[in-house]
Coordinates of C-alpha atoms and ligand atoms in Angstrom, one line a residue:
X1 CA 213.5 38.2 -40.5
X2 CA 211.1 35.8 -42.0
X3 CA 212.9 34.1 -44.8
X4 CA 215.3 31.4 -43.9
X5 CA 218.4 33.2 -45.3
X6 CA 220.3 35.8 -43.3
X7 CA 219.2 39.3 -44.4
X8 CA 221.3 40.9 -47.2
X9 CA 221.6 44.6 -46.6
X10 CA 222.7 46.5 -49.7
X11 CA 223.7 50.1 -50.2
X12 CA 223.5 52.3 -53.4
X13 CA 225.8 55.3 -53.8
X14 CA 225.8 58.0 -56.5
X15 CA 228.5 57.8 -59.0
X16 CA 229.2 58.5 -62.7
X17 CA 226.5 58.4 -65.5
X18 CA 225.0 55.0 -66.3
X19 CA 225.9 53.8 -69.8
X20 CA 225.3 50.7 -71.8
X21 CA 222.7 48.2 -72.8
X22 CA 220.9 45.3 -71.1
X23 CA 218.1 42.8 -71.6
X24 CA 215.9 42.4 -68.5
X25 CA 214.8 38.9 -67.5
X26 CA 211.8 37.2 -68.9
X27 CA 208.3 38.5 -67.9
X28 CA 207.2 37.0 -64.6
X29 CA 203.5 36.9 -65.4
X30 CA 204.1 35.1 -68.7
X31 CA 206.7 32.7 -67.1
X32 CA 204.2 31.5 -64.4
X33 CA 201.5 31.0 -67.1
X34 CA 203.8 29.0 -69.4
X35 CA 204.5 26.6 -66.6
X36 CA 200.8 26.3 -65.7
X37 CA 199.5 25.8 -69.2
X38 CA 202.3 23.4 -69.9
X39 CA 201.1 21.3 -67.0
X40 CA 197.5 21.4 -68.2
X41 CA 198.2 20.5 -71.8
X42 CA 198.9 17.3 -73.7
X43 CA 202.4 16.9 -75.1
X44 CA 205.5 19.1 -74.9
X45 CA 205.8 22.8 -74.2
X46 CA 209.1 24.5 -74.8
X47 CA 209.8 27.8 -73.2
X48 CA 212.5 30.2 -74.3
X49 CA 213.5 33.1 -72.1
X50 CA 211.8 31.9 -68.9
X51 CA 212.4 34.1 -65.8
X52 CA 214.5 31.8 -63.5
X53 CA 213.6 33.7 -60.4
X54 CA 212.5 32.1 -57.2
X55 CA 208.8 32.8 -57.8
X56 CA 208.6 31.0 -61.1
X57 CA 210.8 28.1 -59.9
X58 CA 208.2 27.6 -57.2
X59 CA 205.5 27.4 -59.8
X60 CA 207.6 24.9 -61.8
X61 CA 208.0 22.8 -58.7
X62 CA 204.3 22.8 -58.1
X63 CA 203.6 21.9 -61.7
X64 CA 205.9 18.9 -61.2
X65 CA 204.3 17.9 -57.9
X66 CA 200.9 17.9 -59.8
X67 CA 202.2 15.5 -62.4
X68 CA 204.1 17.4 -65.1
X69 CA 207.6 16.6 -66.2
X70 CA 209.6 19.8 -65.9
X71 CA 213.2 20.0 -67.2
X72 CA 215.7 22.8 -67.6
X73 CA 217.5 22.5 -70.9
X74 CA 219.7 25.6 -70.7
X75 CA 219.6 29.2 -69.6
X76 CA 216.0 30.3 -69.8
X77 CA 215.1 27.2 -71.8
X78 CA 212.6 24.8 -70.3
X79 CA 210.7 21.7 -71.4
X80 CA 207.4 20.8 -69.8
X81 CA 205.5 17.6 -70.6
X82 CA 201.9 18.1 -69.4
X83 CA 199.3 15.7 -68.1
X84 CA 196.3 17.2 -69.9
X85 CA 193.1 18.5 -68.3
X86 CA 191.9 15.8 -65.9
X87 CA 195.3 14.1 -65.6
X88 CA 196.6 15.9 -62.5
X89 CA 197.6 13.9 -59.5
X90 CA 197.5 14.8 -55.8
X91 CA 200.9 16.3 -54.8
X92 CA 202.7 14.4 -52.1
X93 CA 203.7 17.4 -50.0
X94 CA 202.7 20.9 -49.4
X95 CA 202.9 23.3 -52.4
X96 CA 205.3 25.9 -51.0
X97 CA 205.0 29.0 -53.1
X98 CA 207.5 31.1 -51.1
X99 CA 206.9 34.8 -51.9
X100 CA 204.9 34.1 -55.1
X101 CA 201.4 35.6 -55.0
X102 CA 200.8 35.1 -58.7
X103 CA 202.0 31.5 -58.8
X104 CA 199.9 30.5 -55.8
X105 CA 196.7 32.2 -56.8
X106 CA 196.8 30.9 -60.4
X107 CA 197.5 27.4 -59.2
X108 CA 194.6 27.7 -56.7
X109 CA 192.5 28.2 -59.8
X110 CA 194.0 25.1 -61.4
X111 CA 193.6 22.8 -58.3
X112 CA 190.1 24.3 -57.5
X113 CA 188.8 23.2 -60.9
X114 CA 190.3 19.7 -61.0
X115 CA 189.6 16.6 -59.0
X116 CA 192.7 16.9 -56.8
X117 CA 193.5 17.9 -53.3
X118 CA 196.5 20.2 -52.5
X119 CA 197.8 22.3 -49.7
X120 CA 199.2 25.8 -50.4
X121 CA 201.7 27.6 -48.3
X122 CA 204.4 30.3 -48.5
X123 CA 206.7 32.7 -46.7
X124 CA 205.7 35.3 -44.1
X125 CA 204.7 37.8 -46.8
X126 CA 202.5 35.3 -48.6
X127 CA 200.9 34.2 -45.3
X128 CA 199.6 37.7 -44.8
X129 CA 198.1 38.1 -48.3
X130 CA 194.3 37.9 -48.8
X131 CA 193.2 34.7 -50.6
X132 CA 189.5 35.1 -50.0
X133 CA 189.2 37.0 -53.3
X134 CA 190.3 33.8 -55.0
X135 CA 188.4 31.3 -52.8
X136 CA 185.1 33.1 -53.1
X137 CA 184.6 32.5 -56.9
X138 CA 186.2 29.1 -56.7
X139 CA 183.7 28.0 -54.0
X140 CA 180.9 29.0 -56.4
X141 CA 182.6 26.8 -59.0
X142 CA 182.5 23.8 -56.7
X143 CA 185.8 23.9 -54.9
X144 CA 185.9 22.8 -51.3
X145 CA 188.1 24.8 -49.0
X146 CA 189.1 21.9 -46.7
X147 CA 191.1 24.2 -44.3
X148 CA 192.4 27.7 -44.3
X149 CA 194.0 30.2 -41.9
X150 CA 191.9 33.0 -40.5
X151 CA 190.6 35.3 -43.2
X152 CA 191.3 32.9 -46.0
X153 CA 195.1 32.9 -45.9
X154 CA 197.7 30.2 -46.5
X155 CA 198.4 27.6 -45.4
X156 CA 195.1 26.4 -46.9
X157 CA 193.9 23.1 -48.5
X158 CA 191.6 22.9 -51.6
X159 CA 189.8 20.0 -53.0
X160 CA 188.5 20.5 -56.6
X161 CA 185.3 18.9 -58.0
X162 CA 185.1 16.2 -60.7
X163 CA 183.9 19.0 -63.0
X164 CA 183.8 22.7 -62.2
X165 CA 180.6 24.7 -62.5
X166 CA 180.7 27.3 -65.2
X167 CA 179.9 30.7 -63.7
X168 CA 179.7 34.4 -64.7
X169 CA 181.9 36.3 -62.3
X170 CA 182.3 40.0 -61.9
X171 CA 185.7 40.7 -60.2
X172 CA 185.3 42.9 -57.2
X173 CA 188.7 44.6 -57.7
X174 CA 190.8 45.0 -60.8
X175 CA 193.0 41.9 -60.6
X176 CA 194.5 39.7 -63.3
X177 CA 195.1 37.1 -60.6
X178 CA 191.4 36.8 -59.7
X179 CA 190.4 36.7 -63.4
X180 CA 193.1 34.1 -64.2
X181 CA 192.2 31.8 -61.3
X182 CA 188.5 31.8 -62.4
X183 CA 189.4 31.1 -66.1
X184 CA 191.9 28.3 -65.1
X185 CA 189.2 26.6 -63.0
X186 CA 186.7 27.1 -65.9
X187 CA 188.9 25.0 -68.1
X188 CA 187.3 22.0 -66.5
X189 CA 183.7 23.3 -66.6
X190 CA 181.1 21.9 -69.1
X191 CA 180.1 25.3 -70.6
X192 CA 181.2 28.9 -70.8
X193 CA 182.9 30.6 -67.9
X194 CA 182.7 34.4 -68.1
X195 CA 184.7 36.9 -66.2
X196 CA 183.6 40.6 -66.2
X197 CA 186.1 43.2 -65.2
X198 CA 185.3 46.9 -64.7
X199 CA 188.8 47.8 -65.8
X200 CA 191.0 45.8 -68.1
X201 CA 193.9 44.0 -66.4
X202 CA 196.9 42.3 -68.0
X203 CA 195.6 39.8 -70.6
X204 CA 198.4 37.2 -70.6
X205 CA 196.1 34.4 -69.5
X206 CA 193.6 35.0 -72.3
X207 CA 196.3 35.3 -74.9
X208 CA 198.1 32.2 -73.7
X209 CA 194.9 30.1 -73.4
X210 CA 194.3 30.8 -77.1
X211 CA 197.9 29.9 -78.0
X212 CA 197.4 26.5 -76.3
X213 CA 194.1 25.9 -78.2
X214 CA 191.3 27.2 -76.0
X215 CA 188.4 29.3 -77.3
X216 CA 188.3 32.7 -75.5
X217 CA 186.2 35.6 -76.6
X218 CA 186.9 39.1 -75.3
X219 CA 184.7 42.1 -75.6
X220 CA 185.1 45.7 -74.4
X221 CA 182.4 47.4 -72.4
X222 CA 181.8 50.3 -70.0
X223 CA 182.8 54.0 -70.2
X224 CA 185.4 54.5 -72.9
X225 CA 185.5 50.7 -73.4
X226 CA 187.7 50.3 -70.3
X227 CA 185.9 47.1 -69.1
X228 CA 186.3 43.6 -70.4
X229 CA 184.1 40.5 -70.7
X230 CA 186.1 37.4 -71.2
X231 CA 184.2 34.2 -72.1
X232 CA 186.1 30.8 -72.1
X233 CA 184.6 27.7 -73.5
X234 CA 185.3 24.9 -71.0
X235 CA 186.9 21.5 -71.6
X236 CA 189.1 22.3 -74.5
X237 CA 191.9 20.1 -75.6
X238 CA 195.0 22.1 -74.7
X239 CA 198.1 21.1 -76.7
X240 CA 201.7 21.8 -75.7
X241 CA 203.3 24.5 -77.7
X242 CA 206.4 26.9 -77.9
X243 CA 206.4 30.0 -75.8
X244 CA 208.9 32.8 -76.2
X245 CA 208.9 35.0 -73.1
X246 CA 209.6 38.8 -73.8
X247 CA 211.5 40.9 -71.3
X248 CA 209.6 42.0 -68.2
X249 CA 208.5 45.7 -68.3
X250 CA 208.1 45.6 -64.6
X251 CA 211.8 44.7 -64.2
X252 CA 212.9 47.1 -67.0
X253 CA 211.3 49.9 -64.9
X254 CA 214.3 49.9 -62.5
X255 CA 217.2 50.5 -64.9
X256 CA 214.9 52.8 -66.8
X257 CA 214.2 55.2 -64.0
X258 CA 217.9 54.9 -62.9
X259 CA 218.9 56.2 -66.3
X260 CA 216.4 59.1 -66.1
X261 CA 217.6 60.3 -62.6
X262 CA 221.4 59.7 -62.8
X263 CA 222.8 62.8 -64.6
X264 CA 224.3 62.2 -68.0
X265 CA 223.1 58.7 -68.4
X266 CA 222.1 56.9 -71.6
X267 CA 221.0 53.3 -71.4
X268 CA 219.3 51.0 -73.9
X269 CA 216.9 48.4 -72.5
X270 CA 216.3 45.6 -75.1
X271 CA 213.3 43.5 -76.0
X272 CA 210.9 45.0 -73.5
X273 CA 207.3 43.8 -73.8
X274 CA 205.0 46.7 -74.9
X275 CA 201.6 45.2 -74.1
X276 CA 199.5 48.3 -73.5
X277 CA 198.1 46.7 -70.3
X278 CA 201.7 46.9 -68.9
X279 CA 203.1 50.2 -70.2
X280 CA 201.4 52.7 -67.8
X281 CA 204.7 53.6 -66.3
X282 CA 206.2 54.6 -69.6
X283 CA 203.2 56.6 -70.5
X284 CA 203.5 58.4 -67.2
X285 CA 207.2 59.1 -67.4
X286 CA 206.8 60.5 -70.9
X287 CA 204.1 62.8 -69.6
X288 CA 206.7 63.9 -66.9
X289 CA 209.1 64.8 -69.7
X290 CA 211.3 61.6 -69.8
X291 CA 213.4 61.1 -72.9
X292 CA 212.4 57.5 -73.8
X293 CA 212.6 56.4 -77.4
X294 CA 210.9 53.2 -78.6
X295 CA 213.2 51.6 -81.2
X296 CA 212.9 48.4 -83.3
X297 CA 209.3 47.6 -82.5
X298 CA 208.7 44.0 -83.4
X299 CA 206.7 40.9 -82.6
X300 CA 208.1 38.3 -80.2
X301 CA 206.2 35.4 -78.7
X302 CA 202.8 37.0 -79.7
X303 CA 203.6 40.3 -78.0
X304 CA 205.0 43.6 -79.3
X305 CA 208.5 44.3 -77.9
X306 CA 210.8 47.3 -78.4
X307 CA 214.2 48.5 -77.4
X308 CA 214.0 51.6 -75.1
X309 CA 216.7 54.2 -75.4
X310 CA 216.6 56.2 -72.2
X311 CA 218.5 59.4 -71.5
X312 CA 218.7 61.4 -68.2
X313 CA 215.9 63.9 -68.2
X314 CA 214.5 66.8 -66.2
X315 CA 211.1 65.6 -65.0
X316 CA 208.1 67.5 -63.9
X317 CA 205.3 66.4 -61.5
X318 CA 202.0 65.1 -63.0
X319 CA 198.7 63.6 -61.9
X320 CA 198.4 59.9 -62.5
X321 CA 194.8 59.0 -63.1
X322 CA 193.3 56.0 -61.1
X323 CA 192.2 54.3 -64.4
X324 CA 195.9 53.8 -65.2
X325 CA 196.6 51.7 -62.1
X326 CA 196.0 48.3 -63.6
X327 CA 198.6 49.0 -66.4
X328 CA 201.3 50.0 -63.9
X329 CA 200.2 48.4 -60.6
X330 CA 203.7 47.1 -59.8
X331 CA 205.5 50.3 -60.9
X332 CA 204.3 52.8 -58.2
X333 CA 207.3 52.3 -55.9
X334 CA 209.7 53.2 -58.7
X335 CA 207.4 55.9 -60.0
X336 CA 207.6 57.4 -56.5
X337 CA 211.4 57.5 -56.8
X338 CA 211.2 59.2 -60.2
X339 CA 208.7 61.7 -58.7
X340 CA 211.2 62.6 -55.9
X341 CA 213.5 64.0 -58.6
X342 CA 210.7 65.8 -60.5
X343 CA 210.0 69.5 -60.3
X344 CA 206.6 69.9 -58.7
X345 CA 203.9 67.6 -57.3
X346 CA 203.2 64.1 -58.5
X347 CA 199.8 62.7 -57.4
X348 CA 199.3 59.0 -57.8
X349 CA 195.6 58.3 -57.5
X350 CA 193.7 55.2 -56.4
X351 CA 196.4 53.0 -55.0
X352 CA 194.3 50.8 -52.6
X353 CA 195.5 47.6 -54.1
X354 CA 199.1 48.5 -53.2
X355 CA 198.2 47.7 -49.6
X356 CA 197.9 43.9 -50.4
X357 CA 201.0 43.3 -52.5
X358 CA 204.2 41.5 -51.3
X359 CA 204.1 44.2 -48.5
X360 CA 201.8 47.1 -47.8
X361 CA 203.5 49.0 -50.6
X362 CA 201.8 52.2 -49.9
X363 CA 203.2 52.3 -46.3
X364 CA 206.6 50.8 -47.3
X365 CA 207.1 53.5 -50.0
X366 CA 206.0 56.3 -47.7
X367 CA 208.4 55.1 -44.9
X368 CA 211.2 54.8 -47.5
X369 CA 210.6 58.3 -48.8
X370 CA 210.5 59.7 -45.2
X371 CA 213.8 58.0 -44.3
X372 CA 215.4 59.8 -47.2
X373 CA 214.1 63.3 -46.7
X374 CA 211.5 63.3 -49.5
X375 CA 208.4 65.4 -48.9
X376 CA 205.2 63.3 -49.4
X377 CA 201.8 62.6 -48.0
X378 CA 199.2 59.8 -48.2
X379 CA 195.7 61.1 -48.7
X380 CA 193.2 58.2 -48.5
X381 CA 194.4 55.9 -51.3
X382 CA 196.5 58.5 -53.1
X383 CA 200.2 59.1 -52.7
X384 CA 201.4 62.6 -53.3
X385 CA 205.2 63.3 -53.7
X386 CA 206.7 66.8 -53.8
X387 CA 209.9 67.4 -55.6
X388 CA 211.8 70.6 -56.5
X389 CA 213.8 69.2 -59.4
X390 CA 217.0 68.6 -57.4
X391 CA 218.4 65.4 -56.0
X392 CA 216.9 64.5 -52.6
X393 CA 219.2 64.1 -49.6
X394 CA 219.0 60.3 -49.2
X395 CA 221.0 58.8 -46.4
X396 CA 218.2 56.6 -45.0
X397 CA 217.9 52.9 -44.3
X398 CA 214.7 51.4 -45.9
X399 CA 212.8 48.4 -44.5
X400 CA 211.9 46.2 -47.4
X401 CA 209.3 43.8 -45.7
X402 CA 210.2 40.8 -47.9
X403 CA 209.3 42.9 -51.0
X404 CA 211.6 42.8 -54.0
X405 CA 210.2 45.9 -55.7
X406 CA 210.6 48.0 -52.5
X407 CA 214.3 46.8 -52.4
X408 CA 215.0 47.6 -56.1
X409 CA 213.1 51.0 -56.1
X410 CA 215.1 52.4 -53.1
X411 CA 218.4 51.1 -54.4
X412 CA 217.7 53.0 -57.6
X413 CA 217.0 56.1 -55.4
X414 CA 220.4 55.8 -53.8
X415 CA 222.1 55.9 -57.2
X416 CA 221.2 59.6 -57.5
X417 CA 220.7 61.0 -54.0
X418 CA 223.3 63.2 -52.2
X419 CA 223.9 60.5 -49.6
X420 CA 223.9 56.7 -50.0
X421 CA 220.7 54.7 -49.5
X422 CA 220.6 51.3 -47.7
X423 CA 217.9 48.7 -47.9
X424 CA 217.8 46.3 -44.9
X425 CA 217.4 43.1 -47.1
X426 CA 217.9 42.6 -50.8
X427 CA 217.4 38.8 -50.7
X428 CA 213.9 39.0 -52.2
X429 CA 215.2 40.6 -55.4
X430 CA 215.9 37.0 -56.5
X431 CA 212.2 36.4 -56.8
X432 CA 211.8 38.5 -60.0
X433 CA 215.2 40.0 -61.1
X434 CA 218.0 37.6 -60.0
X435 CA 220.6 39.5 -62.1
X436 CA 219.6 42.9 -60.8
X437 CA 222.9 43.6 -59.0
X438 CA 225.4 42.6 -61.8
X439 CA 223.1 44.3 -64.4
X440 CA 223.1 47.6 -62.5
X441 CA 226.8 47.3 -61.8
X442 CA 227.6 46.7 -65.5
X443 CA 225.9 50.0 -66.3
X444 CA 228.1 51.7 -63.8
X445 CA 225.7 51.7 -60.8
X446 CA 227.4 51.6 -57.4
X447 CA 225.4 49.0 -55.4
X448 CA 227.1 46.6 -52.9
Ligands
S3P501 C1 199.9 39.7 -61.8 C2 198.9 40.5 -61.5 C3 199.0 41.7 -60.6 C4 200.4 42.1 -60.3 C5 201.3 40.9 -60.1 C6 201.3 39.9 -61.3 C7 199.7 38.6 -62.7 O1 198.4 41.3 -59.3 O2 200.5 42.9 -59.2 O3 202.6 41.2 -59.8 O4 200.6 38.0 -63.3 O5 198.5 38.2 -63.0 P1 196.8 41.6 -59.0 O6 196.0 40.7 -59.9 O7 196.6 41.2 -57.6 O8 196.6 43.0 -59.3

């Protein structure tokens, strides 16, 4: 094993229908960004509903190491006193981001644009992930890569310039992390930094930069307006503000699919963020025939949120177009589980980015499906799952490869298969959904 804790195997067993209501934890993407913009602004930022998972706590520790005052006031309530653009100090030790790809990559953008030097490291999963995609644009903006592991991996050390160079950067893959790193470095550039993306990715950085006082212009381009051009005016005065974090749709996905596949279930999931760049899974499940009602739509923290009432449903196989991938990039493992219960074939197209997540998710999902007797095939970058509308056999043990979403997806599978499903290590669930176990147990799910 490659985290320091002993592995925590968990087993899910089918039981009675799931019933009840829950509020998933705060959105991980927004929680990281609140810490980072809190660090870069002048004055106090108060965050309500922060995800207190290991990934975000690593970003909080890094913000503190770079000079911010970070305090926990109560459950999900945090206070950050920032240092302002230009006020960062060299951290004393290594910035250890654990399993957190988003935290580390966004903070590379921060350090890469400011006159500080910092070393980034992480766990065995993070040490495998490609950082060249972040370093390439940063080098163009004036960042010096002092040292790096082979292929641009952590541990690596960055030294930022006195002022960043404003650039126009076309992202080579659809990635909100690349876009965000460039924009965060561009905060310290004298001029306009522009990011061009062929397909729109989650826009939390743009929205939050505006909330803190930066000027950001966004225009749509390309076929059917799928692309985005984002132009940030550098060297703004960022002022601390209040941030309310809505519930994470990527965490909501697990109880949601559980309620669909466990016969007789009815579950309400409250306060889920409905940002259209995050709701691809819900769109897909509704196409599959899922009974999901959006109730009490309202605004919270600058985002639309809704309560989702989910009832067990007969699902049918569908084709998921590649253009939808950015809006559901973290949801393919749990969609593959839903597809295993559907009648017919579900084809998920264009999943190449899944190979560079916390694990090679395409391989991890395929291995997990195989271990549980679920017919599937990988064709190039597509995953094809065949279901016959009945509960799969299950009975397998799934290797999670330090990947929280692989662990949660296959535990959900085991809530409805004919035989229990075991995951080899559930420890990483704490990175994004620390209350996953008690939450699922409170609904009636048998996971232990
Ligand atoms: C994230 C962007 C996505 C996503 C990750 C969170 C973010 O990664 O998979 O969980 O908060 O910006 P990529 O930008 O690599 O697609």
